[in-house]
Tab-separated table of C-alpha atoms in Angstrom:
chain	number	residue	atom	x	y	z
A	1	MET	CA	-164.504	197.879	74.105
A	2	THR	CA	-162.671	198.206	77.324
A	3	TYR	CA	-161.420	194.658	78.436
A	4	LEU	CA	-162.788	194.350	82.186
A	5	PRO	CA	-163.079	197.264	84.496
A	6	SER	CA	-162.300	197.379	87.716
A	7	PRO	CA	-161.702	195.469	90.318
A	8	PHE	CA	-160.882	192.693	87.511
A	9	LYS	CA	-157.867	195.090	85.747
A	10	ALA	CA	-155.861	193.694	88.182
A	11	VAL	CA	-156.260	189.956	87.860
A	12	ALA	CA	-153.957	188.862	84.868
A	13	SER	CA	-151.061	190.427	87.015
A	14	LEU	CA	-151.822	189.008	90.025
A	15	ALA	CA	-153.467	185.551	88.790
A	16	ILE	CA	-150.222	183.840	88.822
A	17	THR	CA	-149.529	184.689	92.347
A	18	ALA	CA	-152.915	183.746	93.919
A	19	VAL	CA	-153.406	180.996	91.851
A	20	VAL	CA	-150.586	179.101	94.017
A	21	ALA	CA	-152.453	180.090	97.190
A	22	PHE	CA	-156.061	179.076	95.945
A	23	SER	CA	-155.029	176.225	94.132
A	24	VAL	CA	-154.955	173.574	96.650
A	25	SER	CA	-158.721	174.603	97.766
A	26	ALA	CA	-160.044	175.140	93.982
A	27	ASN	CA	-159.174	171.341	93.778
A	28	ALA	CA	-160.510	170.055	96.797
A	29	GLN	CA	-163.879	172.396	96.452
A	30	LEU	CA	-164.031	171.213	92.991
A	31	ARG	CA	-163.994	167.388	93.811
A	32	ASP	CA	-166.663	167.665	96.334
A	33	ASN	CA	-168.655	169.803	93.755
A	34	SER	CA	-168.070	167.439	90.883
A	35	THR	CA	-169.227	164.480	93.336
A	36	ASN	CA	-172.339	166.272	94.449
A	37	PHE	CA	-173.335	166.454	91.015
A	38	ASN	CA	-172.898	163.389	89.354
A	39	LYS	CA	-175.097	161.350	92.234
A	40	THR	CA	-178.053	163.107	90.079
A	41	LYS	CA	-177.833	161.529	86.406
A	42	SER	CA	-180.218	163.869	84.561
A	43	GLN	CA	-177.226	166.858	85.759
A	44	LYS	CA	-174.576	164.525	83.879
A	45	ALA	CA	-177.084	165.313	80.821
A	46	ALA	CA	-177.596	168.534	81.404
A	47	TYR	CA	-178.211	169.762	78.029
A	48	THR	CA	-182.090	168.104	76.865
A	49	LYS	CA	-184.360	169.759	74.796
A	50	LYS	CA	-187.229	168.684	76.663
A	51	GLN	CA	-186.531	171.197	79.540
A	52	THR	CA	-187.018	173.808	77.519
A	53	SER	CA	-190.663	173.784	76.724
A	54	GLY	CA	-193.703	176.284	78.005
A	55	ARG	CA	-190.950	179.179	78.137
A	56	GLU	CA	-190.152	181.954	75.911
A	57	THR	CA	-187.350	181.520	73.658
A	58	PHE	CA	-184.456	182.711	71.535
A	59	SER	CA	-184.427	181.453	68.003
A	60	SER	CA	-180.758	180.191	66.704
A	61	ALA	CA	-180.896	183.384	63.951
A	62	GLU	CA	-181.583	185.364	67.314
A	63	ILE	CA	-178.586	184.174	69.069
A	64	VAL	CA	-176.447	184.433	65.618
A	65	THR	CA	-176.811	187.635	65.096
A	66	LYS	CA	-176.294	189.106	68.646
A	67	GLY	CA	-172.767	186.389	68.580
A	68	HIS	CA	-171.902	188.242	65.169
A	69	SER	CA	-172.336	191.878	66.330
A	70	PHE	CA	-170.358	190.925	69.575
A	71	PHE	CA	-167.612	188.770	68.517
A	72	GLY	CA	-167.122	190.464	65.303
A	73	SER	CA	-166.141	189.184	61.881
A	74	THR	CA	-163.291	186.463	62.890
A	75	THR	CA	-166.234	183.974	64.247
A	76	ASN	CA	-166.715	182.302	61.207
A	77	GLY	CA	-167.599	179.128	63.087
A	78	LEU	CA	-170.332	181.255	65.340
A	79	ALA	CA	-173.093	179.415	63.457
A	80	GLN	CA	-171.836	176.052	63.427
A	81	ALA	CA	-171.202	176.383	67.148
A	82	VAL	CA	-175.020	177.663	68.164
A	83	GLU	CA	-176.296	174.979	65.882
A	84	TYR	CA	-174.077	172.769	67.695
A	85	VAL	CA	-175.494	173.650	71.299
A	86	PHE	CA	-179.274	173.833	69.622
A	87	GLN	CA	-178.644	170.267	68.640
A	88	LYS	CA	-178.112	169.287	72.106
A	89	ALA	CA	-179.806	171.619	74.190
A	90	GLY	CA	-182.708	173.303	72.213
A	91	ARG	CA	-183.690	177.103	72.270
A	92	PRO	CA	-182.552	179.146	75.203
A	93	GLN	CA	-184.473	181.375	77.449
A	94	GLY	CA	-182.008	183.816	77.578
A	95	TYR	CA	-177.920	184.490	77.050
A	96	ILE	CA	-175.225	186.062	78.775
A	97	ILE	CA	-173.210	188.570	76.759
A	98	GLY	CA	-169.762	189.588	78.382
A	99	GLU	CA	-166.145	189.180	79.086
A	100	GLU	CA	-163.728	186.962	81.011
A	101	GLY	CA	-160.171	186.738	82.356
A	102	ALA	CA	-158.121	183.742	83.062
A	103	GLY	CA	-154.881	183.572	85.144
A	104	ALA	CA	-153.718	179.695	85.601
A	105	PHE	CA	-151.441	177.470	86.412
A	106	ILE	CA	-152.700	173.576	87.007
A	107	GLY	CA	-155.427	175.129	88.764
A	108	GLY	CA	-156.553	178.385	87.621
A	109	LEU	CA	-158.674	181.516	88.259
A	110	ARG	CA	-161.443	183.074	86.037
A	111	TYR	CA	-163.391	186.045	86.506
A	112	GLY	CA	-165.727	187.599	84.511
A	113	GLU	CA	-168.651	190.182	83.524
A	114	GLY	CA	-171.441	190.730	81.522
A	115	THR	CA	-175.375	191.321	81.415
A	116	LEU	CA	-178.284	188.343	80.963
A	117	PHE	CA	-180.829	188.786	78.484
A	118	LEU	CA	-183.800	187.318	78.694
A	119	LYS	CA	-186.333	186.720	76.220
A	120	ASP	CA	-189.548	188.898	77.341
A	121	GLY	CA	-186.602	192.353	76.935
A	122	THR	CA	-185.652	191.961	81.724
A	123	ARG	CA	-181.905	192.304	81.664
A	124	LYS	CA	-179.470	192.028	84.426
A	125	LYS	CA	-175.453	192.718	85.775
A	126	VAL	CA	-174.099	189.507	86.341
A	127	TYR	CA	-170.494	188.647	87.356
A	128	TRP	CA	-169.159	185.374	87.873
A	129	GLN	CA	-166.020	183.985	88.887
A	130	GLY	CA	-164.323	180.334	89.365
A	131	PRO	CA	-161.099	177.596	89.262
A	132	SER	CA	-160.633	175.650	85.986
A	133	VAL	CA	-158.322	172.419	85.897
A	134	GLY	CA	-155.838	171.867	83.901
A	135	PHE	CA	-152.733	173.272	81.912
A	136	ASP	CA	-154.130	176.891	81.609
A	137	PHE	CA	-150.522	179.338	81.484
A	138	GLY	CA	-150.282	183.092	81.640
A	139	GLY	CA	-153.061	185.874	82.192
A	140	ASN	CA	-155.443	186.359	79.483
A	141	GLY	CA	-158.931	187.524	78.630
A	142	SER	CA	-162.005	186.471	76.061
A	143	ARG	CA	-165.584	187.514	74.886
A	144	ALA	CA	-168.471	184.943	76.282
A	145	LEU	CA	-171.382	184.151	75.060
A	146	VAL	CA	-173.531	181.820	77.232
A	147	LEU	CA	-176.989	180.486	76.137
A	148	VAL	CA	-179.436	179.747	79.257
A	149	TYR	CA	-181.541	177.408	79.533
A	150	ASN	CA	-184.768	176.730	81.918
A	151	ILE	CA	-184.348	180.030	83.893
A	152	ASP	CA	-187.479	181.820	84.989
A	153	ASP	CA	-185.994	185.007	86.797
A	154	THR	CA	-182.861	186.687	86.381
A	155	SER	CA	-182.385	185.698	89.964
A	156	ASP	CA	-182.369	181.883	89.137
A	157	ILE	CA	-178.575	182.689	87.452
A	158	PHE	CA	-176.948	183.282	90.768
A	159	SER	CA	-175.712	180.068	91.794
A	160	ARG	CA	-173.182	177.792	91.235
A	161	PHE	CA	-172.457	175.983	87.865
A	162	VAL	CA	-170.864	172.115	87.165
A	163	GLY	CA	-168.522	171.276	84.282
A	164	VAL	CA	-170.241	167.950	82.160
A	165	ASP	CA	-167.564	166.446	81.567
A	166	GLY	CA	-167.103	165.410	77.681
A	167	SER	CA	-169.629	168.168	76.604
A	168	ALA	CA	-166.447	170.427	74.908
A	169	TYR	CA	-166.481	171.080	71.790
A	170	PHE	CA	-164.380	173.510	69.478
A	171	ILE	CA	-164.664	174.606	65.614
A	172	GLY	CA	-163.535	177.856	64.029
A	173	GLY	CA	-161.926	179.473	66.959
A	174	LEU	CA	-164.689	179.328	69.427
A	175	GLY	CA	-164.946	176.848	72.100
A	176	VAL	CA	-167.791	175.371	73.718
A	177	ASN	CA	-168.974	173.153	77.205
A	178	PHE	CA	-172.138	172.723	78.881
A	179	GLN	CA	-172.640	173.227	82.865
A	180	SER	CA	-175.854	172.701	84.908
A	181	ASN	CA	-176.799	172.937	88.468
A	182	GLU	CA	-180.343	171.782	90.135
A	183	LYS	CA	-182.301	173.776	87.631
A	184	LEU	CA	-179.993	175.415	84.877
A	185	SER	CA	-178.100	174.705	81.991
A	186	LEU	CA	-175.446	177.231	80.253
A	187	ALA	CA	-173.613	176.970	77.227
A	188	PRO	CA	-170.964	179.117	77.227
A	189	ILE	CA	-169.342	179.737	73.634
A	190	ARG	CA	-165.626	181.728	74.048
A	191	THR	CA	-163.574	182.881	71.315
A	192	GLY	CA	-159.724	182.901	70.667
A	193	ILE	CA	-157.589	181.469	73.464
A	194	GLY	CA	-160.175	181.534	76.303
A	195	ALA	CA	-162.312	179.086	73.932
A	196	ARG	CA	-159.370	176.487	75.275
A	197	LEU	CA	-160.416	177.458	78.823
A	198	GLY	CA	-163.991	174.895	77.958
A	199	ALA	CA	-162.472	171.917	78.031
A	200	ASN	CA	-161.051	171.901	81.382
A	201	ILE	CA	-163.748	171.124	83.588
A	202	GLY	CA	-164.529	173.166	87.018
A	203	TYR	CA	-167.543	175.216	88.288
A	204	LEU	CA	-168.190	179.098	88.060
A	205	LYS	CA	-170.442	180.728	90.755
A	206	TYR	CA	-172.640	183.649	89.384
A	207	THR	CA	-172.867	186.425	91.434
A	208	ALA	CA	-174.958	189.848	91.295
A	209	LYS	CA	-171.724	191.770	92.578
A	210	PRO	CA	-168.292	191.761	91.601
A	211	THR	CA	-166.121	189.444	93.976
A	212	TRP	CA	-162.543	188.014	94.312
A	213	ASN	CA	-163.550	184.846	95.568
A	214	PRO	CA	-164.352	181.987	93.808
A	215	PHE	CA	-165.448	179.438	96.172
């Protein structure tokens, strides 16, 4: 699979230069969004099983099967990671499969693209971008399987999602964390080196078209 099509092929080479300009603004924006996010306690505990009732959902077996076909045989911890998410959040109404790249230096930038799948067979191309916070050095890519909760329509995904502090979990070369906005909750599962990005709480903005602007 090709890593990331244009315009994201240049991210790795441009990331270190771009991040110096973006870092201060990214961290300031992140603090503002985190403040607003923490005002609602229910968002702090973004993963709750009770929120998933009344919608068609995927089983853990379906998610594991999709994940294994996408990640390959190197992700022996996938079943455990999916089980962890299901214990915390229940059965998802959708999932995103895609790839992302990141170039970071204290405050980093992350770009990705993938496809959103809903239980009724609906699918939609999506892109995401945003800053991450932490010591993420270099430009690298990872594959991502994102479980999506409380979604009714593909357009619901086009929003900004804040990382839930303290939700990071690592197993078998995979990293999991939770993100939320006023309606949806997301549980990204990432592979390899990209897995450690989940430990750095930032936010991601999902869009219908690719953009260089992470804010």
